[in-house]
């Protein structure tokens, strides 16, 4: 493969590689895709189910400040459950205008490893407990249209994230 065709690794992928964490990079843009296009993309990439693709959501707790939830894209975050596991009375989604300033990423490109790295581990990060059952999940690689297949437990251990019931 010539250098011209080689895809540059994202900062997140460089962090994973440096720490000997296996990942599988894929180009995956599900936002503006029809159901048929989504199914074709999942089949082509051998991902299996759309429920293996996870979104990284930034929230704000009334006591802890920013916190991160990683849940399947087919699910909805239960703010009350997130508040309970994070030691808050309530949480609310971080306003879009504060997202990039807080996490370092634009909407759709948030990644738990990148956020952990940029915040020096000061934001609590929670993975939905379904990620343990799924094992290999797909999260944004830190850029729109790029994702990485990761072992949820290995990554959670690395960034000191907890597993909890987070979905409605």
GROMACS .gro file of C-alpha atoms in nm:
model
  168
    1UNK     CA    1   0.000   0.000   0.000
    2UNK     CA    2   0.146   0.337  -0.094
    3UNK     CA    3   0.172   0.615   0.160
    4UNK     CA    4  -0.083   0.819  -0.037
    5UNK     CA    5  -0.357   0.559   0.025
    6UNK     CA    6  -0.273   0.496   0.389
    7UNK     CA    7  -0.537   0.632   0.629
    8UNK     CA    8  -0.387   0.833   0.912
    9UNK     CA    9  -0.474   0.700   1.257
   10UNK     CA   10  -0.685   0.924   1.477
   11UNK     CA   11  -0.547   1.041   1.810
   12UNK     CA   12  -0.772   0.785   1.979
   13UNK     CA   13  -0.629   0.504   1.765
   14UNK     CA   14  -0.276   0.619   1.844
   15UNK     CA   15  -0.355   0.605   2.218
   16UNK     CA   16  -0.506   0.257   2.183
   17UNK     CA   17  -0.210   0.133   1.980
   18UNK     CA   18   0.046   0.283   2.221
   19UNK     CA   19  -0.123   0.097   2.508
   20UNK     CA   20  -0.146  -0.236   2.321
   21UNK     CA   21  -0.526  -0.226   2.302
   22UNK     CA   22  -0.662  -0.404   1.996
   23UNK     CA   23  -0.903  -0.212   1.776
   24UNK     CA   24  -1.063  -0.261   1.438
   25UNK     CA   25  -1.100   0.063   1.239
   26UNK     CA   26  -1.404   0.092   1.013
   27UNK     CA   27  -1.558   0.370   0.808
   28UNK     CA   28  -1.911   0.396   0.934
   29UNK     CA   29  -2.152   0.684   0.886
   30UNK     CA   30  -2.498   0.585   1.008
   31UNK     CA   31  -2.639   0.934   1.065
   32UNK     CA   32  -2.781   1.009   0.719
   33UNK     CA   33  -2.828   0.651   0.598
   34UNK     CA   34  -3.152   0.481   0.507
   35UNK     CA   35  -3.238   0.151   0.677
   36UNK     CA   36  -3.128  -0.043   0.366
   37UNK     CA   37  -2.796   0.145   0.353
   38UNK     CA   38  -2.739   0.078   0.724
   39UNK     CA   39  -2.803  -0.294   0.683
   40UNK     CA   40  -2.578  -0.314   0.375
   41UNK     CA   41  -2.298  -0.130   0.558
   42UNK     CA   42  -2.328  -0.354   0.866
   43UNK     CA   43  -2.322  -0.667   0.646
   44UNK     CA   44  -2.025  -0.544   0.444
   45UNK     CA   45  -1.825  -0.460   0.757
   46UNK     CA   46  -1.933  -0.785   0.929
   47UNK     CA   47  -2.058  -0.593   1.233
   48UNK     CA   48  -2.375  -0.794   1.272
   49UNK     CA   49  -2.623  -0.578   1.457
   50UNK     CA   50  -2.671  -0.203   1.477
   51UNK     CA   51  -2.701  -0.250   1.856
   52UNK     CA   52  -2.322  -0.319   1.867
   53UNK     CA   53  -2.259   0.043   1.768
   54UNK     CA   54  -2.237   0.265   2.075
   55UNK     CA   55  -2.271   0.639   2.116
   56UNK     CA   56  -2.070   0.845   2.363
   57UNK     CA   57  -2.289   1.104   2.536
   58UNK     CA   58  -2.173   1.396   2.747
   59UNK     CA   59  -2.390   1.488   3.041
   60UNK     CA   60  -2.359   1.720   3.339
   61UNK     CA   61  -2.434   1.621   3.697
   62UNK     CA   62  -2.550   1.870   3.959
   63UNK     CA   63  -2.268   1.756   4.192
   64UNK     CA   64  -1.994   1.608   3.972
   65UNK     CA   65  -2.006   1.832   3.668
   66UNK     CA   66  -1.931   1.664   3.331
   67UNK     CA   67  -1.972   1.289   3.299
   68UNK     CA   68  -1.977   1.050   3.006
   69UNK     CA   69  -2.219   0.769   2.917
   70UNK     CA   70  -2.151   0.508   2.647
   71UNK     CA   71  -2.469   0.333   2.534
   72UNK     CA   72  -2.597   0.144   2.226
   73UNK     CA   73  -2.720   0.377   1.950
   74UNK     CA   74  -3.044   0.180   1.951
   75UNK     CA   75  -3.112   0.282   2.314
   76UNK     CA   76  -3.199   0.596   2.506
   77UNK     CA   77  -3.005   0.727   2.805
   78UNK     CA   78  -3.199   0.723   3.133
   79UNK     CA   79  -3.078   1.040   3.306
   80UNK     CA   80  -3.212   0.922   3.644
   81UNK     CA   81  -3.009   0.600   3.626
   82UNK     CA   82  -2.698   0.795   3.524
   83UNK     CA   83  -2.753   1.036   3.814
   84UNK     CA   84  -2.788   0.747   4.061
   85UNK     CA   85  -2.469   0.566   3.954
   86UNK     CA   86  -2.266   0.887   3.937
   87UNK     CA   87  -2.358   1.024   4.280
   88UNK     CA   88  -2.574   1.307   4.147
   89UNK     CA   89  -2.933   1.399   4.227
   90UNK     CA   90  -2.990   1.480   3.860
   91UNK     CA   91  -2.807   1.497   3.531
   92UNK     CA   92  -2.881   1.665   3.201
   93UNK     CA   93  -2.728   1.642   2.857
   94UNK     CA   94  -2.448   1.887   2.801
   95UNK     CA   95  -2.572   2.170   2.575
   96UNK     CA   96  -2.436   2.142   2.220
   97UNK     CA   97  -2.264   2.481   2.249
   98UNK     CA   98  -2.058   2.346   2.545
   99UNK     CA   99  -1.982   2.005   2.393
  100UNK     CA  100  -1.661   2.072   2.201
  101UNK     CA  101  -1.524   2.305   2.469
  102UNK     CA  102  -1.583   2.038   2.735
  103UNK     CA  103  -1.499   1.711   2.557
  104UNK     CA  104  -1.278   1.832   2.275
  105UNK     CA  105  -1.503   1.667   2.017
  106UNK     CA  106  -1.788   1.780   1.794
  107UNK     CA  107  -2.129   1.612   1.806
  108UNK     CA  108  -2.099   1.260   1.659
  109UNK     CA  109  -1.724   1.225   1.715
  110UNK     CA  110  -1.707   1.185   2.094
  111UNK     CA  111  -1.497   0.890   2.208
  112UNK     CA  112  -1.454   0.767   2.568
  113UNK     CA  113  -1.078   0.713   2.530
  114UNK     CA  114  -1.024   1.055   2.374
  115UNK     CA  115  -1.234   1.230   2.638
  116UNK     CA  116  -1.051   1.043   2.915
  117UNK     CA  117  -0.716   1.142   2.763
  118UNK     CA  118  -0.809   1.509   2.710
  119UNK     CA  119  -0.966   1.549   3.055
  120UNK     CA  120  -0.677   1.367   3.225
  121UNK     CA  121  -0.930   1.118   3.363
  122UNK     CA  122  -1.128   1.373   3.564
  123UNK     CA  123  -1.467   1.302   3.400
  124UNK     CA  124  -1.644   0.991   3.531
  125UNK     CA  125  -1.715   0.752   3.241
  126UNK     CA  126  -1.984   0.485   3.244
  127UNK     CA  127  -2.050   0.210   2.991
  128UNK     CA  128  -2.396   0.058   2.974
  129UNK     CA  129  -2.387  -0.294   3.121
  130UNK     CA  130  -2.495  -0.433   2.782
  131UNK     CA  131  -2.140  -0.365   2.657
  132UNK     CA  132  -2.008  -0.643   2.884
  133UNK     CA  133  -2.248  -0.890   2.721
  134UNK     CA  134  -2.171  -0.762   2.371
  135UNK     CA  135  -1.794  -0.780   2.424
  136UNK     CA  136  -1.675  -0.617   2.101
  137UNK     CA  137  -1.852  -0.287   2.046
  138UNK     CA  138  -1.802  -0.004   1.799
  139UNK     CA  139  -1.745   0.354   1.913
  140UNK     CA  140  -1.650   0.669   1.726
  141UNK     CA  141  -1.278   0.688   1.647
  142UNK     CA  142  -1.283   1.059   1.728
  143UNK     CA  143  -1.376   1.169   1.375
  144UNK     CA  144  -1.709   1.173   1.195
  145UNK     CA  145  -1.759   0.865   0.978
  146UNK     CA  146  -1.486   0.662   1.149
  147UNK     CA  147  -1.539   0.405   1.422
  148UNK     CA  148  -1.330   0.148   1.603
  149UNK     CA  149  -1.428  -0.199   1.714
  150UNK     CA  150  -1.299  -0.239   2.070
  151UNK     CA  151  -1.323  -0.486   2.353
  152UNK     CA  152  -1.551  -0.299   2.596
  153UNK     CA  153  -1.403  -0.450   2.913
  154UNK     CA  154  -1.043  -0.391   2.807
  155UNK     CA  155  -1.110  -0.027   2.721
  156UNK     CA  156  -1.321   0.032   3.033
  157UNK     CA  157  -1.040  -0.110   3.249
  158UNK     CA  158  -0.787   0.113   3.070
  159UNK     CA  159  -0.984   0.436   3.124
  160UNK     CA  160  -1.120   0.328   3.465
  161UNK     CA  161  -1.481   0.339   3.348
  162UNK     CA  162  -1.763   0.162   3.529
  163UNK     CA  163  -2.040  -0.057   3.390
  164UNK     CA  164  -2.397   0.021   3.495
  165UNK     CA  165  -2.758   0.006   3.381
  166UNK     CA  166  -2.792   0.335   3.192
  167UNK     CA  167  -3.072   0.284   2.941
  168UNK     CA  168  -3.444   0.347   2.956
   0.00000   0.00000   0.00000
